[in-house]
Each structure stands twice: as C-alpha cells, then as structure tokens.
PDB file of C-alpha atoms in Angstrom:
ATOM      1  CA  UNK A 584     -16.139 -18.996 -10.517  1.00 77.00           C
ATOM      2  CA  UNK A 585     -13.291 -19.600  -8.679  1.00 91.00           C
ATOM      3  CA  UNK A 586     -10.264 -19.042 -10.771  1.00 96.00           C
ATOM      4  CA  UNK A 587      -7.686 -21.991 -10.692  1.00 98.00           C
ATOM      5  CA  UNK A 588      -3.964 -20.789 -10.428  1.00 98.00           C
ATOM      6  CA  UNK A 589      -2.868 -21.668 -14.372  1.00 98.00           C
ATOM      7  CA  UNK A 590      -6.553 -20.257 -15.505  1.00 98.00           C
ATOM      8  CA  UNK A 591      -5.556 -16.719 -13.846  1.00 98.00           C
ATOM      9  CA  UNK A 592      -1.910 -17.095 -15.521  1.00 98.00           C
ATOM     10  CA  UNK A 593      -3.476 -17.540 -18.830  1.00 98.00           C
ATOM     11  CA  UNK A 594      -5.851 -14.264 -18.434  1.00 98.00           C
ATOM     12  CA  UNK A 595      -2.516 -11.978 -17.611  1.00 98.00           C
ATOM     13  CA  UNK A 596      -2.509 -12.286 -22.179  1.00 98.00           C
ATOM     14  CA  UNK A 597      -5.918 -11.909 -22.719  1.00 98.00           C
ATOM     15  CA  UNK A 598      -6.577  -8.647 -24.973  1.00 98.00           C
ATOM     16  CA  UNK A 599      -9.509  -7.359 -22.787  1.00 98.00           C
ATOM     17  CA  UNK A 600      -8.043  -5.410 -19.844  1.00 98.00           C
ATOM     18  CA  UNK A 601     -11.052  -6.836 -17.636  1.00 98.00           C
ATOM     19  CA  UNK A 602     -10.237  -9.994 -18.175  1.00 98.00           C
ATOM     20  CA  UNK A 603      -6.568  -9.729 -17.398  1.00 98.00           C
ATOM     21  CA  UNK A 604      -7.604  -7.501 -14.393  1.00 98.00           C
ATOM     22  CA  UNK A 605      -9.541 -10.576 -13.176  1.00 98.00           C
ATOM     23  CA  UNK A 606      -6.681 -12.937 -13.436  1.00 98.00           C
ATOM     24  CA  UNK A 607      -4.203 -10.256 -11.437  1.00 98.00           C
ATOM     25  CA  UNK A 608      -6.825 -10.321  -8.427  1.00 98.00           C
ATOM     26  CA  UNK A 609      -6.915 -14.345  -8.409  1.00 98.00           C
ATOM     27  CA  UNK A 610      -2.675 -14.064  -8.529  1.00 98.00           C
ATOM     28  CA  UNK A 611      -2.704 -11.921  -5.685  1.00 98.00           C
ATOM     29  CA  UNK A 612      -5.216 -13.645  -3.222  1.00 97.00           C
ATOM     30  CA  UNK A 613      -2.956 -16.984  -4.521  1.00 98.00           C
ATOM     31  CA  UNK A 614       0.116 -15.283  -3.602  1.00 98.00           C
ATOM     32  CA  UNK A 615       1.798 -17.989  -5.448  1.00 98.00           C
ATOM     33  CA  UNK A 616       5.720 -16.854  -5.628  1.00 98.00           C
ATOM     34  CA  UNK A 617       6.222 -19.418  -8.708  1.00 98.00           C
ATOM     35  CA  UNK A 618       3.975 -16.954 -10.834  1.00 98.00           C
ATOM     36  CA  UNK A 619       6.066 -14.273  -9.512  1.00 98.00           C
ATOM     37  CA  UNK A 620       7.565 -14.031 -13.264  1.00 98.00           C
ATOM     38  CA  UNK A 621       4.764 -14.163 -15.288  1.00 98.00           C
ATOM     39  CA  UNK A 622       2.563 -11.426 -12.405  1.00 98.00           C
ATOM     40  CA  UNK A 623       5.806  -8.741 -13.748  1.00 98.00           C
ATOM     41  CA  UNK A 624       6.234  -9.746 -17.278  1.00 98.00           C
ATOM     42  CA  UNK A 625       2.277  -8.815 -17.405  1.00 98.00           C
ATOM     43  CA  UNK A 626       2.928  -5.532 -15.732  1.00 98.00           C
ATOM     44  CA  UNK A 627       5.457  -4.431 -17.645  1.00 98.00           C
ATOM     45  CA  UNK A 628       3.617  -4.961 -20.806  1.00 98.00           C
ATOM     46  CA  UNK A 629       0.614  -3.232 -18.472  1.00 98.00           C
ATOM     47  CA  UNK A 630       2.609   0.038 -17.855  1.00 97.00           C
ATOM     48  CA  UNK A 631       3.102   1.012 -21.606  1.00 96.00           C
ATOM     49  CA  UNK A 632      -1.278   1.536 -21.808  1.00 96.00           C
ATOM     50  CA  UNK A 633      -1.721   4.804 -19.406  1.00 92.00           C
ATOM     51  CA  UNK A 634      -5.662   4.169 -20.005  1.00 95.00           C
ATOM     52  CA  UNK A 635      -5.512   0.479 -17.839  1.00 97.00           C
ATOM     53  CA  UNK A 636      -4.610   1.784 -14.740  1.00 97.00           C
ATOM     54  CA  UNK A 637      -7.039  -0.476 -12.684  1.00 97.00           C
ATOM     55  CA  UNK A 638      -5.437  -3.777 -14.304  1.00 98.00           C
ATOM     56  CA  UNK A 639      -1.808  -1.703 -13.683  1.00 98.00           C
ATOM     57  CA  UNK A 640      -3.072  -1.264  -9.756  1.00 98.00           C
ATOM     58  CA  UNK A 641      -4.221  -5.221  -9.349  1.00 98.00           C
ATOM     59  CA  UNK A 642      -1.016  -6.245 -10.870  1.00 98.00           C
ATOM     60  CA  UNK A 643       1.503  -4.413  -9.053  1.00 98.00           C
ATOM     61  CA  UNK A 644      -0.903  -5.763  -5.891  1.00 98.00           C
ATOM     62  CA  UNK A 645      -0.174  -8.988  -7.194  1.00 98.00           C
ATOM     63  CA  UNK A 646       3.265  -8.575  -7.535  1.00 98.00           C
ATOM     64  CA  UNK A 647       3.482  -7.466  -4.081  1.00 98.00           C
ATOM     65  CA  UNK A 648       2.468 -10.878  -2.736  1.00 98.00           C
ATOM     66  CA  UNK A 649       4.307 -13.123  -5.036  1.00 98.00           C
ATOM     67  CA  UNK A 650       7.498 -10.935  -6.055  1.00 98.00           C
ATOM     68  CA  UNK A 651      10.565 -10.642  -4.167  1.00 98.00           C
ATOM     69  CA  UNK A 652      13.248  -8.114  -3.566  1.00 97.00           C
ATOM     70  CA  UNK A 653      14.412  -7.941  -6.901  1.00 98.00           C
ATOM     71  CA  UNK A 654      11.437  -6.600  -8.363  1.00 98.00           C
ATOM     72  CA  UNK A 655      11.661  -3.324  -5.685  1.00 98.00           C
ATOM     73  CA  UNK A 656      13.749  -1.574  -8.284  1.00 98.00           C
ATOM     74  CA  UNK A 657      11.258  -2.109 -10.844  1.00 98.00           C
ATOM     75  CA  UNK A 658       8.372  -0.896  -8.453  1.00 98.00           C
ATOM     76  CA  UNK A 659      10.563   1.993  -7.150  1.00 98.00           C
ATOM     77  CA  UNK A 660      11.395   2.933 -11.320  1.00 98.00           C
ATOM     78  CA  UNK A 661       7.612   3.125 -11.715  1.00 98.00           C
ATOM     79  CA  UNK A 662       7.408   4.893  -8.480  1.00 98.00           C
ATOM     80  CA  UNK A 663       8.818   8.011  -9.545  1.00 96.00           C
ATOM     81  CA  UNK A 664       7.257   8.310 -13.158  1.00 95.00           C
ATOM     82  CA  UNK A 665       4.277  11.154 -13.121  1.00 92.00           C
ATOM     83  CA  UNK A 666       1.240   9.646 -13.751  1.00 91.00           C
ATOM     84  CA  UNK A 667      -2.244  10.927 -14.026  1.00 89.00           C
ATOM     85  CA  UNK A 668      -3.672   7.677 -12.578  1.00 85.00           C
ATOM     86  CA  UNK A 669      -2.459   8.362  -9.032  1.00 91.00           C
ATOM     87  CA  UNK A 670      -4.128   5.276  -7.771  1.00 93.00           C
ATOM     88  CA  UNK A 671      -1.653   3.100  -9.200  1.00 97.00           C
ATOM     89  CA  UNK A 672       0.947   5.257  -6.538  1.00 96.00           C
ATOM     90  CA  UNK A 673      -0.554   3.294  -3.732  1.00 95.00           C
ATOM     91  CA  UNK A 674      -0.104  -0.272  -4.973  1.00 98.00           C
ATOM     92  CA  UNK A 675       3.324   0.777  -5.743  1.00 98.00           C
ATOM     93  CA  UNK A 676       3.776   2.319  -1.957  1.00 98.00           C
ATOM     94  CA  UNK A 677       2.295  -1.173  -0.504  1.00 98.00           C
ATOM     95  CA  UNK A 678       4.372  -3.449  -3.119  1.00 98.00           C
ATOM     96  CA  UNK A 679       7.436  -1.470  -2.008  1.00 98.00           C
ATOM     97  CA  UNK A 680       6.661  -2.171   1.731  1.00 98.00           C
ATOM     98  CA  UNK A 681       5.825  -6.026   1.227  1.00 98.00           C
ATOM     99  CA  UNK A 682       8.956  -6.641  -0.866  1.00 98.00           C
ATOM    100  CA  UNK A 683      12.201  -4.447   0.135  1.00 98.00           C
ATOM    101  CA  UNK A 684      12.182  -5.111   3.913  1.00 98.00           C
ATOM    102  CA  UNK A 685      15.530  -6.631   4.849  1.00 97.00           C
ATOM    103  CA  UNK A 686      13.639  -7.933   8.139  1.00 97.00           C
ATOM    104  CA  UNK A 687      10.218  -7.702   8.747  1.00 97.00           C
ATOM    105  CA  UNK A 688       9.504  -5.105  10.746  1.00 98.00           C
ATOM    106  CA  UNK A 689      12.415  -2.671   8.895  1.00 98.00           C
ATOM    107  CA  UNK A 690      10.995   0.533   8.084  1.00 98.00           C
ATOM    108  CA  UNK A 691      13.519   1.290   5.301  1.00 98.00           C
ATOM    109  CA  UNK A 692      11.245   0.818   2.174  1.00 98.00           C
ATOM    110  CA  UNK A 693       8.360   3.004   4.063  1.00 98.00           C
ATOM    111  CA  UNK A 694      10.488   5.696   4.689  1.00 98.00           C
ATOM    112  CA  UNK A 695      11.453   5.455   0.639  1.00 98.00           C
ATOM    113  CA  UNK A 696       7.923   6.077   0.134  1.00 97.00           C
ATOM    114  CA  UNK A 697       7.418   9.278   2.985  1.00 96.00           C
ATOM    115  CA  UNK A 698      10.566  10.770   1.403  1.00 96.00           C
ATOM    116  CA  UNK A 699       9.522  11.067  -1.734  1.00 95.00           C
ATOM    117  CA  UNK A 700       6.539  13.145  -0.843  1.00 86.00           C
ATOM    118  CA  UNK A 701       3.822  11.601  -3.483  1.00 90.00           C
ATOM    119  CA  UNK A 702       0.839  11.097  -1.220  1.00 86.00           C
ATOM    120  CA  UNK A 703      -0.938   8.059  -2.170  1.00 92.00           C
ATOM    121  CA  UNK A 704       2.641   6.411  -2.772  1.00 95.00           C
ATOM    122  CA  UNK A 705       3.405   7.252   0.805  1.00 94.00           C
ATOM    123  CA  UNK A 706      -0.571   6.125   1.856  1.00 93.00           C
ATOM    124  CA  UNK A 707      -0.076   2.967   0.225  1.00 95.00           C
ATOM    125  CA  UNK A 708       3.461   2.451   2.278  1.00 97.00           C
ATOM    126  CA  UNK A 709       1.576   3.076   4.946  1.00 96.00           C
ATOM    127  CA  UNK A 710      -1.094   0.775   4.519  1.00 96.00           C
ATOM    128  CA  UNK A 711       0.723  -1.999   4.082  1.00 97.00           C
ATOM    129  CA  UNK A 712       2.421  -0.982   7.532  1.00 97.00           C
ATOM    130  CA  UNK A 713      -0.112  -1.428   9.288  1.00 97.00           C
ATOM    131  CA  UNK A 714      -1.645  -4.433   8.088  1.00 96.00           C
ATOM    132  CA  UNK A 715       1.369  -5.914   8.181  1.00 97.00           C
ATOM    133  CA  UNK A 716       1.610  -5.049  11.465  1.00 97.00           C
ATOM    134  CA  UNK A 717       5.229  -3.647  11.507  1.00 98.00           C
ATOM    135  CA  UNK A 718       6.842  -2.478  14.651  1.00 97.00           C
ATOM    136  CA  UNK A 719       9.027  -0.015  13.729  1.00 98.00           C
ATOM    137  CA  UNK A 720      11.876   1.491  16.066  1.00 97.00           C
ATOM    138  CA  UNK A 721      11.122   5.104  17.466  1.00 97.00           C
ATOM    139  CA  UNK A 722      12.752   7.303  14.767  1.00 98.00           C
ATOM    140  CA  UNK A 723      10.598   5.615  12.242  1.00 98.00           C
ATOM    141  CA  UNK A 724       7.506   5.946  14.154  1.00 98.00           C
ATOM    142  CA  UNK A 725       8.754   9.574  14.857  1.00 98.00           C
ATOM    143  CA  UNK A 726       9.030   9.543  10.779  1.00 97.00           C
ATOM    144  CA  UNK A 727       5.592   8.521  10.062  1.00 97.00           C
ATOM    145  CA  UNK A 728       3.411  10.728  12.812  1.00 97.00           C
ATOM    146  CA  UNK A 729       5.514  13.312  11.363  1.00 95.00           C
ATOM    147  CA  UNK A 730       4.078  12.732   8.379  1.00 93.00           C
ATOM    148  CA  UNK A 731       0.660  12.203   9.108  1.00 93.00           C
ATOM    149  CA  UNK A 732       0.719  15.824  11.249  1.00 90.00           C
ATOM    150  CA  UNK A 733       2.314  17.630   8.261  1.00 87.00           C
ATOM    151  CA  UNK A 734      -1.322  18.192   6.322  1.00 74.00           C
ATOM    152  CA  UNK A 735      -3.365  17.042   9.600  1.00 68.00           C
ATOM    153  CA  UNK A 736      -5.619  19.960   8.668  1.00 62.00           C
ATOM    154  CA  UNK A 737      -4.926  20.246   4.561  1.00 59.00           C
ATOM    155  CA  UNK A 738      -8.855  18.979   3.451  1.00 55.00           C
ATOM    156  CA  UNK A 739      -6.657  17.792   0.548  1.00 59.00           C
ATOM    157  CA  UNK A 740      -5.313  15.252   2.565  1.00 63.00           C
ATOM    158  CA  UNK A 741      -8.037  14.571   4.556  1.00 70.00           C
ATOM    159  CA  UNK A 742      -7.747  10.925   5.182  1.00 81.00           C
ATOM    160  CA  UNK A 743      -3.784  10.699   5.105  1.00 85.00           C
ATOM    161  CA  UNK A 744      -3.657  10.142   9.170  1.00 91.00           C
ATOM    162  CA  UNK A 745      -5.612   7.036   8.931  1.00 93.00           C
ATOM    163  CA  UNK A 746      -3.443   4.328   8.060  1.00 95.00           C
ATOM    164  CA  UNK A 747      -0.730   5.471  10.675  1.00 96.00           C
ATOM    165  CA  UNK A 748      -3.530   5.553  13.711  1.00 96.00           C
ATOM    166  CA  UNK A 749      -4.331   1.900  12.217  1.00 97.00           C
ATOM    167  CA  UNK A 750      -0.531   1.352  12.705  1.00 97.00           C
ATOM    168  CA  UNK A 751       0.050   2.616  15.777  1.00 98.00           C
ATOM    169  CA  UNK A 752      -2.180   0.463  17.592  1.00 97.00           C
ATOM    170  CA  UNK A 753       1.307  -1.549  17.636  1.00 97.00           C
ATOM    171  CA  UNK A 754       3.480   1.128  18.721  1.00 98.00           C
ATOM    172  CA  UNK A 755       4.338   2.513  21.933  1.00 96.00           C
ATOM    173  CA  UNK A 756       5.606   5.652  23.872  1.00 97.00           C
ATOM    174  CA  UNK A 757       4.387   9.303  24.568  1.00 97.00           C
ATOM    175  CA  UNK A 758       4.712  10.668  20.992  1.00 97.00           C
ATOM    176  CA  UNK A 759       2.600   8.033  19.696  1.00 98.00           C
ATOM    177  CA  UNK A 760      -0.181   8.178  22.606  1.00 98.00           C
ATOM    178  CA  UNK A 761      -0.305  11.798  22.146  1.00 98.00           C
ATOM    179  CA  UNK A 762      -1.453  11.205  18.018  1.00 97.00           C
ATOM    180  CA  UNK A 763      -3.437   8.947  18.919  1.00 97.00           C
ATOM    181  CA  UNK A 764      -5.189  11.093  21.469  1.00 98.00           C
ATOM    182  CA  UNK A 765      -5.042  13.456  19.122  1.00 95.00           C
ATOM    183  CA  UNK A 766      -6.554  11.653  16.035  1.00 95.00           C
ATOM    184  CA  UNK A 767      -9.355  10.064  18.546  1.00 97.00           C
ATOM    185  CA  UNK A 768     -11.039  13.903  19.051  1.00 95.00           C
ATOM    186  CA  UNK A 769     -11.012  14.449  15.069  1.00 91.00           C
ATOM    187  CA  UNK A 770     -14.318  14.795  13.555  1.00 89.00           C
ATOM    188  CA  UNK A 771     -13.473  12.715  10.703  1.00 88.00           C
ATOM    189  CA  UNK A 772     -14.826   9.522  11.949  1.00 92.00           C
ATOM    190  CA  UNK A 773     -12.868   6.642  10.348  1.00 92.00           C
ATOM    191  CA  UNK A 774      -9.576   8.237  11.933  1.00 92.00           C
ATOM    192  CA  UNK A 775     -11.246   8.898  15.347  1.00 94.00           C
ATOM    193  CA  UNK A 776     -12.181   5.012  15.351  1.00 96.00           C
ATOM    194  CA  UNK A 777      -9.245   4.090  14.335  1.00 96.00           C
ATOM    195  CA  UNK A 778      -7.269   5.315  16.515  1.00 97.00           C
ATOM    196  CA  UNK A 779      -9.130   4.941  19.651  1.00 97.00           C
ATOM    197  CA  UNK A 780      -9.002   1.204  18.874  1.00 97.00           C
ATOM    198  CA  UNK A 781      -5.492   1.624  18.834  1.00 98.00           C
ATOM    199  CA  UNK A 782      -5.431   3.405  21.762  1.00 98.00           C
ATOM    200  CA  UNK A 783      -6.832   0.242  23.303  1.00 96.00           C
ATOM    201  CA  UNK A 784      -4.119  -2.083  21.588  1.00 96.00           C
ATOM    202  CA  UNK A 785      -6.573  -2.886  18.805  1.00 96.00           C
ATOM    203  CA  UNK A 786      -5.813  -2.938  14.875  1.00 94.00           C
ATOM    204  CA  UNK A 787      -9.976  -2.934  14.570  1.00 87.00           C
ATOM    205  CA  UNK A 788     -11.874  -3.072  11.178  1.00 85.00           C
ATOM    206  CA  UNK A 789      -9.554  -1.716   8.160  1.00 85.00           C
ATOM    207  CA  UNK A 790     -11.374  -0.281   5.547  1.00 79.00           C
ATOM    208  CA  UNK A 791     -11.234  -2.549   2.510  1.00 71.00           C
ATOM    209  CA  UNK A 792      -8.456  -1.957   0.116  1.00 74.00           C
ATOM    210  CA  UNK A 793      -8.992  -2.137  -3.611  1.00 78.00           C
TER     211      UNK A 793
END
C-alpha cells in the first residue's frame, strides 16, 4: 500500500528502523518541501546510531529532495565525519549537489565533494550531476574528468568512471570526446555502454539508484 504524506511522516518516529526507512523512502519520492523540517530532525536523531546506516541513507536522500540550501552545512558536517558504513557518503554527495547550487548548473557543490577525496562522496555527487543533467563549464568538466581518470585502472575504484561518463552526454569538446572514447573501449560493460550512449548524445538507462 502506498503511504500518504502524513503516514510517511508518522513512520519517522517509529521504534523500528525498517519502518523509519520506509517512511523516509516514501518522503523522498514525494519530494514535498513542507516535510523537510521533519526529515531533517529525523536525520539528526538517526545519525546518533551507527547501526542504522540504511535508514540514514534514505533520510539523507529524502532531505535531498525536500530540503534547501539551509540544510547543506549539516550535510557537509556529516560528510566530514569518518564512518564505517561508507554508502552513507554517496547519499551525502548526492544531496549536497542537489541542495547546494546557487544556479542550476553551478559546479561548486560537486567540486567541494571531489576535493574531500572520499570516493563515495564524490561518486554520489557525480551521480547527482548525471541525473540532473548539469551542464558544467570547461574548468569543472576538466576537474571531473581528471578525478575519474586518476583512478581509471585501479580495481579498488573500478566503477568510478561510470557517472562521469553518463554526465558527459551533455558536455562537449575534445577532452570530453577523448575521455568517452577511452571509456567506450573499456572492458567494464557498464562504463563502455554509458560512454557509447554519451558519444551519441544520449544519457541512456541509468543503473538503478538505491
């Protein structure tokens, strides 16, 4: 059964993490800015329990669809904290890009995430860049490609080039084309297909986002 707005909000204070997570996922989908304050309050409570990282992930993603620039400092503060459940970093990067831009194509939040040198924070930020189809200026595009290429052959970062390849469908120039050509010849199918689509100006089918 699909949860209504108020039902989803009520779940944010449930004693069971799985039910809080269900409420967060629904509020993320509804993207109703009137729920932002309650989502933020729930996140501030949730991060006190390191065991509930999956629920934290969904609350951060929900804040990314409901919140505002006023929430970015909280997200950055969380991003700078060490954690063992690193998937939370991906949600933080995604939400920082969604909420932190002064204008639609502002690269500043994404650049901040890349500069922290935390892979999943950068990955989440680049995921948002791709899914929002942001059209960056050449300097920012170069920074994204530099970041992706720095670990291109490192198997510990084997899919880091995926979201830059998707995002590059909306970019142009010889550096972009060289990057995409290289990616299109890669042995990792997911990267090769994304780059081939991008070379043809298509964003293709995104890998499903948690």
